[in-house]
XYZ file of C-alpha atoms in Angstrom:
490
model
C 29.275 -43.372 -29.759
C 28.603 -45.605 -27.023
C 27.491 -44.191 -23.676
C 30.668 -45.015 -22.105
C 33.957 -43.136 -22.946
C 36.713 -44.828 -23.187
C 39.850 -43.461 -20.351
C 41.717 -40.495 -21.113
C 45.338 -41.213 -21.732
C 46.854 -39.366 -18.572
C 49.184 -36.126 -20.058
C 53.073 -36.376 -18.572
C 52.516 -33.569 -16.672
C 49.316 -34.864 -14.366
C 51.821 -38.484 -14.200
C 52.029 -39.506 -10.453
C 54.870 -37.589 -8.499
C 54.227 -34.477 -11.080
C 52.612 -32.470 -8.272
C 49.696 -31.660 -10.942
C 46.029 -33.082 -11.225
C 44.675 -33.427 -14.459
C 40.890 -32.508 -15.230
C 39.428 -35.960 -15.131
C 41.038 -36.570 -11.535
C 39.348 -33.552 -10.435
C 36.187 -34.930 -12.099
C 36.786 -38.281 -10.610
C 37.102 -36.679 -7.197
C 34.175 -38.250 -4.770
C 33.050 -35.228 -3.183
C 33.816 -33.482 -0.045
C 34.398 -30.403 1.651
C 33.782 -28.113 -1.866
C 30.346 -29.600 -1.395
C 29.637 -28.603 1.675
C 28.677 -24.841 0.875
C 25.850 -26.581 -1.919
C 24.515 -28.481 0.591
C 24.107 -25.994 3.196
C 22.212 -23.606 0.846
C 20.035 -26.875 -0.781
C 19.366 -27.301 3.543
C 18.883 -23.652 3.867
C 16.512 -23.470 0.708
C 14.401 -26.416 1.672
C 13.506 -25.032 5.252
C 12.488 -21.704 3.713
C 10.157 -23.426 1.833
C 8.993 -25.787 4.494
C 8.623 -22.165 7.334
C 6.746 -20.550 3.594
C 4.632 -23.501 3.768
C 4.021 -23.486 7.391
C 2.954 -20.069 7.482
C 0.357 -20.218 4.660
C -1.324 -23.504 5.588
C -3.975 -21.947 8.176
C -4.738 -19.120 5.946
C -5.355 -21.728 3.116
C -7.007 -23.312 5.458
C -9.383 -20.452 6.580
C -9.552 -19.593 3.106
C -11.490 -23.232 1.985
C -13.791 -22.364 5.488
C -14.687 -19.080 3.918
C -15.891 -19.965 0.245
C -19.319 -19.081 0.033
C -21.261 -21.795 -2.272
C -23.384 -20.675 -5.020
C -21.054 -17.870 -6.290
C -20.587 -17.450 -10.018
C -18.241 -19.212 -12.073
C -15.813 -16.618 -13.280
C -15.658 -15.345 -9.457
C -15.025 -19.049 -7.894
C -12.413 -19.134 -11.062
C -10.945 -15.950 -9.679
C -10.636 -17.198 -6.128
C -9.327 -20.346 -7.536
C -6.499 -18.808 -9.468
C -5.947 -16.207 -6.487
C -5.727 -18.879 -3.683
C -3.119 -21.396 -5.728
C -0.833 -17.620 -6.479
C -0.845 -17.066 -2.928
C 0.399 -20.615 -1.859
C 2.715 -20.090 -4.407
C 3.897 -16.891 -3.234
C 3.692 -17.120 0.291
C 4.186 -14.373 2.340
C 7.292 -11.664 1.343
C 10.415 -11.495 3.356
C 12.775 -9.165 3.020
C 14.939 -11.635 0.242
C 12.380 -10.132 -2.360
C 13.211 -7.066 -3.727
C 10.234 -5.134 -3.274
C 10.196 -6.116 0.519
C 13.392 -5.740 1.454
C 13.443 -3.283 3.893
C 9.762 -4.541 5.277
C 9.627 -7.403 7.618
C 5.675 -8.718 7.700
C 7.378 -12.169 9.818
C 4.916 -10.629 12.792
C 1.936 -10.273 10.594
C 3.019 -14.008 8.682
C 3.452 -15.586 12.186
C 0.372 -13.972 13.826
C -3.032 -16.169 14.031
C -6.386 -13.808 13.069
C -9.831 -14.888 14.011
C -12.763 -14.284 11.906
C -15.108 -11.501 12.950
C -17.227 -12.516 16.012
C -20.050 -10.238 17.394
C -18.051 -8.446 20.333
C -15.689 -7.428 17.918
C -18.221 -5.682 16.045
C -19.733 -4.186 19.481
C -15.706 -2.684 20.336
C -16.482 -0.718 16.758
C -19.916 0.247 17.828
C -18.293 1.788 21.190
C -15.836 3.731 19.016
C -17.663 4.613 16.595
C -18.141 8.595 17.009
C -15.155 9.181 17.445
C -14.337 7.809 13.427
C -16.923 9.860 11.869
C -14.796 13.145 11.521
C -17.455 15.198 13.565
C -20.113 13.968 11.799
C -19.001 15.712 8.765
C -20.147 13.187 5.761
C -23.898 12.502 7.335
C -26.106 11.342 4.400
C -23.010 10.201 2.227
C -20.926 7.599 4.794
C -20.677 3.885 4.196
C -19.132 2.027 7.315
C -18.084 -1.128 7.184
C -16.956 -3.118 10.373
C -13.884 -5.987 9.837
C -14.532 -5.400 5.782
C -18.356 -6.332 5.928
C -20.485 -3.366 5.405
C -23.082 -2.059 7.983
C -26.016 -0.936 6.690
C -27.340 -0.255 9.858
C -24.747 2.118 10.831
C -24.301 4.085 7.215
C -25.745 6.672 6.422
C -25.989 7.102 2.560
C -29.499 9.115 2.314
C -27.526 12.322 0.525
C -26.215 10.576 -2.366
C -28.717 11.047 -5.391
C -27.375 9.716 -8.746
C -24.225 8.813 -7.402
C -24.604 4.549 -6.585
C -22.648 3.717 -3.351
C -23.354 -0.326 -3.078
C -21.933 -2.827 -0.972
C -19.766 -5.622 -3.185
C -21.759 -8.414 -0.935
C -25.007 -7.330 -2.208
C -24.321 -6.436 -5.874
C -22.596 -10.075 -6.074
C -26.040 -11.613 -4.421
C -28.218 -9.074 -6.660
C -26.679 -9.076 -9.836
C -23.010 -10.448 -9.880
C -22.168 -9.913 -13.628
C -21.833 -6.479 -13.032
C -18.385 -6.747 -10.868
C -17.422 -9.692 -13.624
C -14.409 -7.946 -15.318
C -14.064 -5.112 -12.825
C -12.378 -7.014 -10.045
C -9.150 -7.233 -10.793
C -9.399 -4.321 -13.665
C -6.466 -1.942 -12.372
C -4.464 -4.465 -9.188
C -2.320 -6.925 -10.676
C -1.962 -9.845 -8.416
C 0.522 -12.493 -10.404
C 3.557 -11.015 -8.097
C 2.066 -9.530 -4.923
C 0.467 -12.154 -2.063
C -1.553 -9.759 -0.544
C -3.318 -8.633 -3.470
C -3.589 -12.478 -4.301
C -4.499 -12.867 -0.450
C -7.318 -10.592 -1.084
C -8.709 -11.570 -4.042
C -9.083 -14.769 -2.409
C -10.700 -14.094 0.566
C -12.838 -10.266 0.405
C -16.407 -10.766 1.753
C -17.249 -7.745 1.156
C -16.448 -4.131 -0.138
C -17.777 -0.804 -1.625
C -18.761 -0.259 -4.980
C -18.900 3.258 -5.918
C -20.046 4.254 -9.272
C -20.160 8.254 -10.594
C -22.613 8.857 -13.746
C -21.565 10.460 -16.769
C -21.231 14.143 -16.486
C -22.175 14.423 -13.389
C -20.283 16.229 -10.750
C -21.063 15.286 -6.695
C -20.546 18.170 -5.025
C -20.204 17.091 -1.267
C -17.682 14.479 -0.442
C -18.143 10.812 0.351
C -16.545 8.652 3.133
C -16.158 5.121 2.981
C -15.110 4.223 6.869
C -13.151 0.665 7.520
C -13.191 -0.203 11.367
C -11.017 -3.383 12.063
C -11.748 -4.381 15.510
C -9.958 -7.205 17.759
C -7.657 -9.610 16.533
C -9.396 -10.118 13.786
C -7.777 -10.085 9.607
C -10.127 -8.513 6.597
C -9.992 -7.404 3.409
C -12.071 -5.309 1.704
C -12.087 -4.477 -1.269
C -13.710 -0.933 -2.625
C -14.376 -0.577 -6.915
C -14.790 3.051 -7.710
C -16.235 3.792 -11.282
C -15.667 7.591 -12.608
C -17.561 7.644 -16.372
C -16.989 10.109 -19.007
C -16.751 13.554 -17.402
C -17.335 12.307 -13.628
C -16.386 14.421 -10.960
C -16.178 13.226 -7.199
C -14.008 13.552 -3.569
C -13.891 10.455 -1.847
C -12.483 9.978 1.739
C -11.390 6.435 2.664
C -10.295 5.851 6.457
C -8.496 2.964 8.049
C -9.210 2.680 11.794
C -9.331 0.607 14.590
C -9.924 1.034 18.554
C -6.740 1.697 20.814
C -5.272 -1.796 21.020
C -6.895 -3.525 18.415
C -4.234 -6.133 17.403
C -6.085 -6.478 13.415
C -4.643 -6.880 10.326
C -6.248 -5.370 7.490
C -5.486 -5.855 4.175
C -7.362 -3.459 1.553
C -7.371 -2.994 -1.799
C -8.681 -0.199 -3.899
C -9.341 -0.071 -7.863
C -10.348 3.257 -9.460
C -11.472 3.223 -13.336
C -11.427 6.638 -14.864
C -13.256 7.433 -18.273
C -12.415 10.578 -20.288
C -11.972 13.444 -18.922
C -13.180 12.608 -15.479
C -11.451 13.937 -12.104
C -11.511 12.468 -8.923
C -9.829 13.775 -5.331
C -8.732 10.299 -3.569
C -8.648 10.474 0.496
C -6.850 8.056 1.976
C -6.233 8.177 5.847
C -5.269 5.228 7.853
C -4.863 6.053 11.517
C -5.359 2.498 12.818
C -4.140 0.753 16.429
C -0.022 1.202 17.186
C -0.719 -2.844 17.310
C -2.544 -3.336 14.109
C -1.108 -4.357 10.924
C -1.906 -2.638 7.659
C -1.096 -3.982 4.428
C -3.159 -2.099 1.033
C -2.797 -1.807 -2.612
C -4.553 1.522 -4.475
C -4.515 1.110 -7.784
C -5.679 3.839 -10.664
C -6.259 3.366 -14.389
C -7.065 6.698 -16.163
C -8.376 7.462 -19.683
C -8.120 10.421 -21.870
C -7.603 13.560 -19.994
C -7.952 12.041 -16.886
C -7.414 13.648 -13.590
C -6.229 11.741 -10.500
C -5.066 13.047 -7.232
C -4.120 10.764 -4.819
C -3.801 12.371 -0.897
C -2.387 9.630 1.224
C -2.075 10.028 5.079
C 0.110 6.934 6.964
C -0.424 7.984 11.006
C -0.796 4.319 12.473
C -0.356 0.668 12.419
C 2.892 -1.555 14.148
C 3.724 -2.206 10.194
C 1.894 -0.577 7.162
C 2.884 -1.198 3.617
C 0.624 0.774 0.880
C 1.332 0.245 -2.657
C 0.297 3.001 -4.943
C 0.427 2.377 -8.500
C -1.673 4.692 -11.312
C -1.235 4.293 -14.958
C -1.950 7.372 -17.249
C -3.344 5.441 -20.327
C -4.991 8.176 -22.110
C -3.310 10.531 -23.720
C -3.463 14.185 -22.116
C -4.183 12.188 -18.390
C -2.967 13.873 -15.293
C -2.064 12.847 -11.876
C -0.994 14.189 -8.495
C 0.161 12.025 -5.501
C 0.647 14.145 -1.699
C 1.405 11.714 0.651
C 2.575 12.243 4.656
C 3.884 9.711 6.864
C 4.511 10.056 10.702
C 5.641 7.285 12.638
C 7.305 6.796 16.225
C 8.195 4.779 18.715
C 8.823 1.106 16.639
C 6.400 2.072 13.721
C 7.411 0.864 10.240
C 5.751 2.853 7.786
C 6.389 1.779 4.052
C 5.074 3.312 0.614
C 5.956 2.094 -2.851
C 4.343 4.071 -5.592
C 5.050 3.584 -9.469
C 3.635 6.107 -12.211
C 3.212 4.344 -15.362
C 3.060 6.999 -18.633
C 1.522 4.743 -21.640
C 0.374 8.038 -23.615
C 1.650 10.707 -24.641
C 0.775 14.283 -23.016
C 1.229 12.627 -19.459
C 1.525 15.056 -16.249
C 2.636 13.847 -13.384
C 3.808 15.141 -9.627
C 4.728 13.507 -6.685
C 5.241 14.848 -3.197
C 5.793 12.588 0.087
C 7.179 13.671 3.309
C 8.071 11.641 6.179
C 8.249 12.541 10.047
C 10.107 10.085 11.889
C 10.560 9.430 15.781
C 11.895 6.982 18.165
C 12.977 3.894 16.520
C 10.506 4.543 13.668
C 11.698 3.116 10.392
C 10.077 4.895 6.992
C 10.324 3.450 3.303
C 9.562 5.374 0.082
C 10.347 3.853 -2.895
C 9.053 6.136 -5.903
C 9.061 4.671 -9.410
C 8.356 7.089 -12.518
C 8.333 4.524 -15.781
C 7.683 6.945 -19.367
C 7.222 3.959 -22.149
C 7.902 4.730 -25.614
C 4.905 5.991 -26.886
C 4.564 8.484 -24.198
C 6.472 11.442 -25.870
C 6.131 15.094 -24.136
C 5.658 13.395 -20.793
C 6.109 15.600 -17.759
C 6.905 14.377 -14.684
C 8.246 15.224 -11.269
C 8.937 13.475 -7.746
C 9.924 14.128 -4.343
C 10.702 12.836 -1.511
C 11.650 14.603 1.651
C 12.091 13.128 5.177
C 12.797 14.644 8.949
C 14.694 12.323 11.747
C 13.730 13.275 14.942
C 15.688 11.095 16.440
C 19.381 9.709 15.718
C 17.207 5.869 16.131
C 14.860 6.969 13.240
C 16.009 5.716 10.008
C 14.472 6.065 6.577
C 14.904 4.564 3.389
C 14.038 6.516 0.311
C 14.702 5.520 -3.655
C 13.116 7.727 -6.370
C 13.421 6.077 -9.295
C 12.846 7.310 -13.225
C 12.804 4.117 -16.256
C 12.845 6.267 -19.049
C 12.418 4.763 -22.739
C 11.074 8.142 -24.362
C 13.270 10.833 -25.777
C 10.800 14.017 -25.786
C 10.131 14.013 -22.480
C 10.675 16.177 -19.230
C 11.334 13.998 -16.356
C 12.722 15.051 -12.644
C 13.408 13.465 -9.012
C 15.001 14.071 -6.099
C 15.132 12.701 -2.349
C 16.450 14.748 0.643
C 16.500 13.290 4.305
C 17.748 15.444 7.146
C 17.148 16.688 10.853
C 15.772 19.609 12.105
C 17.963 23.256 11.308
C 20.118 24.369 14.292
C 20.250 27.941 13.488
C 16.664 27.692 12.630
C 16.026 26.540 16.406
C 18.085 29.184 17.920
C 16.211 31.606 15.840
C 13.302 30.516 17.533
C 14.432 30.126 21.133
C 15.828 33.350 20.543
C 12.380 34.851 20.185
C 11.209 33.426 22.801
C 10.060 29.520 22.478
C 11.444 26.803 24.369
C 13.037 24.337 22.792
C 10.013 21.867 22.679
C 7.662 24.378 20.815
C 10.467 25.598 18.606
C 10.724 21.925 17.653
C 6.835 21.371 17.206
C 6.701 24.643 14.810
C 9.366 23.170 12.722
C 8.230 19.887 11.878
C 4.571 21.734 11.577
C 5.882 23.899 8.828
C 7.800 20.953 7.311
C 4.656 18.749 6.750
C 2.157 21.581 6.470
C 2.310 22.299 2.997
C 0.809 18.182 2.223
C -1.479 18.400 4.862
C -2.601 22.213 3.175
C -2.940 20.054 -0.219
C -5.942 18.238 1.499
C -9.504 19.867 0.078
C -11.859 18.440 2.804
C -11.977 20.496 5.496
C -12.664 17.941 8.257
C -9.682 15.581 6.994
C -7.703 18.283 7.178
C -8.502 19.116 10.964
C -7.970 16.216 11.817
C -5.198 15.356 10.580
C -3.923 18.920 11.536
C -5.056 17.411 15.729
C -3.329 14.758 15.014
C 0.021 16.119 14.416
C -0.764 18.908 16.783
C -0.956 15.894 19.758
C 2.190 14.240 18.325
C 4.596 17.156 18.355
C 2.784 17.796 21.984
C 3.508 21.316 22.247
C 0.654 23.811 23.054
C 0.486 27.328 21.663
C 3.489 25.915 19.068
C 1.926 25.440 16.157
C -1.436 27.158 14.005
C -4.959 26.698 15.399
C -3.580 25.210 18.715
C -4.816 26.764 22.129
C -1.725 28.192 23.845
C-alpha cells in the first residue's frame, strides 16, 4: 500500500448543508482552541523541569568540588551512579506521592555553605549542653557538620565494641565498607538518600562482636552548626547474638539555619537485639531530612525509639525489613511540633519470613500552625505466613490551626496472618479538663497534665535514663506549666 491513502468518499450524511462532520474533517481540522489545554501542560511541564534543573545545578556543582581523588573504584562508582539519580530525581515536591503533604521548596531553594572553622567553634560553644549531662563519657562519638571530632569524643569505655569514623576506615582500609554502604537504604527513588550517597564525608561505623552484649549505652552526637548542609552517614553492624543501645542525636545551636541530611543502616545477624535512639532536637530554623533503615536476620530484635522535637521541616523515613524468620521489631515514635513546624514520618514494615512480630506506636502533639504527617505502611509478602503485626497512630491538636495527616496502611498478600491498624486524631477531653479544674488546677496546668499523660507512655518506652529526662524537660518547658506535670518543681 502506498504511503498515501487515497480520499475517503464523503458519506451523505457529513455532505455540505447536512449539519454533520464526518471523521476525516475532524482529522483534517488545523488545530486550535482543543489544543490549547496540551500546550499549556507541554509549557507547564517544561518549566518544571527547567525550576528541577535550576535547583540541582549548584548542588551538582558542589558535589564535583567535593570528590575526594584517590578513592576506590567501587566507591567513586557509587558516587557516580548516586550523583546522575539525584539529577535525575531532583528534589520532591509535593506532585510525588510520597511527598505530598511535605513541601522541601525552602530547603530546594536555600544555598548551604560548606563547613568553615567558626561554624565548628558555634558547636564547640554549645557543646555541654548536647552531651545529656555527661551521661555517655567514655562511649560518645561527636561529630561536627557530619565530620567526626576526635578531639572532642570520648570513646575510651568501649572495649570490644569498634566505634570508627567512615573517613578513616575508607583512608585505612576501604574494602571493608565495600558492600555495606548502601546494604539496607535503597536510593533508586529517594533524592536524599541519592543526595547522600553522593556527597557523605564522613560518618560512624559501629560494629558489635559476636555474642557479645555492651552493657552501657553509646551516643553518636551530630552538631550541624551555621548555614551549613551535611550528611552523615552512620553503618551499625550487630553479628550473631550482638546485643547493644545506641543513642543518636540531631542538634544544632539556637538559630542555626543547617540542613542535615542523615542516613542510618543497621545489619542484624541472628538472633541479635539492638535498642535504636533516635532524638533530633535541632534549630526551629534548621532543616532535617533522614532515612533509618534496618535489615534483620533470624530472630532478630529491633526497636526503633524515635523522638521528632525540632527543625522548620523534618522528614524521617523509617523502613525495617524482618528477613529472618522468627525476627521481631518495635517502633515508639513521638512528635511535637508548634508554631510553623512540619514534622513528617513515613515508616514501612516489610515481613519477608514467616514468624514476623511487629508493633508500631507514634503519637503526635501539635501546636500553633504545626502541620504533622504519619504515613505507616505494614507490607506481609507471601511467604511470611503467621505474621503478627500491629500499628498505631494517635495525634492531639492543640490548636484549631494544627493539622495532621495520618494513613496507616496494611498490603497484605499472606492468608495466615494476624494483622491490625488504626489512626485516631482528636483534641484534648472537655469533661476531662473540668475534672481537673474542678480539683483545683487552672486551666493551663490541667492542659499540661493532659498532653503529659497522652505522650507519656512513648516517652516511658525509652530505656536510657538520661534520654528520657530529657526528653521528659523538654516537654515539661513546652507545655510551660510548673507543678503540672511528674518530676516538675511546683
Amino acid at each position: 500500500m502506498s504511503a498515501v491513502e487515497s480520499p475517503t468518499p464523503v458519506p451523505e450524511s457529513a455532505a455540505p448543508g447536512s449539519g454533520r462532520r464526518s471523521e476525516s474533517d475532524e482529522a483534517q481540522r488545523p488545530e486550535g482552541r482543543d489544543s490549547l489545554p496540551a500546550r499549556a501542560a507541554d509549557d507547564k511541564e517544561a518549566l518544571r523541569e527547567a525550576t528541577r534543573r535550576d535547583e540541582v545545578a549548584p548542588w551538582l556543582a558542589a558535589l564535583e568540588a567535593g570528590r575526594r581523588r584517590g578513592e576506590p573504584e567501587w566507591l567513586a562508582s557509587l558516587r557516580d551512579e548516586a550523583s546522575a539519580r539525584f539529577a535525575r530525581l531532583g528534589f520532591p515536591s509535593t506532585r510525588d506521592e510520597a511527598w505530598r503533604q511535605t513541601s522541601v521548596a525552602p530547603l530546594s531553594r536555600t544555598r548551604f555553605d560548606h563547613a568553615t572553622r567558626g561554624a565548628i567553634d558555634d558547636a564547640l560553644d554549645a557543646l555541654p549542653g548536647f552531651r545529656f549531662g555527661g551521661a555517655f563519657a567514655g562511649r560518645e562519638a561527636v561529630f561536627v557538620n557530619g565530620r567526626f571530632m576526635p578531639e572532642l569524643s570520648s570513646l575510651g569505655k568501649l572495649a570490644r565494641v569498634r566505634v570508627r569514623s567512615l573517613r578513616h576506615t575508607l583512608q585505612e582500609d576501604p574494602d571493608v565498607l565495600a558492600g555495606l554502604i548502601g546494604a539496607a537504604a535503597d536510593d533508586e527513588k529517594h533524592p536524599f538518600l541519592a543526595l547522600n550517597a553522593a556527597a557523605f564525608q564522613d560518618g560512624a561505623l559501629v560494629e558489635v562482636p559476636e555474642r557479645y552484649a555492651v552493657r552501657a549505652p553509646i551516643h553518636l552526637l551530630f552538631i550541624s552548626t551555621g548555614a551549613v548542609a551535611s550528611h552523615p552517614r552512620t553503618l551499625i553492624g550487630m553479628n550473631r547474638g550482638a546485643q547493644a543501645t545506641i543513642v543518636e542525636s540531631y542538634v544544632s545551636p539556637s538559630g542555626a539555619h543547617s540542613f542535615c541530611n542523615a542516613v542510618s543502616e543497621v545489619l542484624m545477624g541472628d538472633g541479635a537485639v539492638l535498642d535504636h535512639v533516635r532524638v533530633q532536637s535541632e534549630s526551629g530554623k534548621a532543616f532535617h531530612v533522614a532515612t533509618t533503615a534496618a535489615r534483620l536476620s533470624r530472630n532478630a530484635s529491633y526497636t526503633n525509639h524515635s523522638l521528632c522535637l525540632g527543625a522548620a521541616i523534618a522528614r524521617h523515613d523509617l523502613v525495617v525489613r524482618l528477613e529472618g524468620e522468627g525476627a521481631s521489631t518495635e517502633l515508639n515514635g513521638l512528635f511535637a511540633s508548634d508554631d510553623a513546624q512540619l514534622h513528617d514520618t513515613h515508616s514501612k514494615i516489610d515481613h519477608v519470613a514467616p514468624h514476623g512480630t511487629s508493633r508500631e506506636l507514634y503519637k503526635g502533639v501539635l501546636g500553633g500552625r504545626s502541620r504533622g504527617v504519619k504515613n505507616g505502611l505494614i507490607v506481609v509478602r507471601p511467604g511470611a505466613q503467621k505474621t503478627d503485626a500491629q500499628q498505631a497512630s494517635k495525634n492531639l491538636l492543640l490548636s484549631r490551626e494544627a493539622l495532621v495527616h495520618s494513613t496507616p496502611q496494611l498490603l497484605i498478600h499472606a492468608d495466615d496472618v494476624k494483622c491490625k491498624h488504626g489512626a485516631t486524631t482528636g483534641q484534648l477531653d472537655d469533661v476531662a479538663l473540668f475534672y481537673l479544674r474542678s480539683r483545683g488546677l487552672d486551666e493551663a496546668a490541667a492542659r499540661a497534665l493532659l498532653v503529659w499523660a497522652f505522650a507519656s507512655d512513648v516517652v516511658s518506652k525509652l530505656k536510657v535514663a538520661a534520654v528520657r529526662e530529657s526528653v521528659e524537660r523538654f516537654l515539661r518547658e513546652r507545655l510551660g506549666a510548673t507543678g503540672a506535670v511528674p518530676g516538675t518543681p511546683a
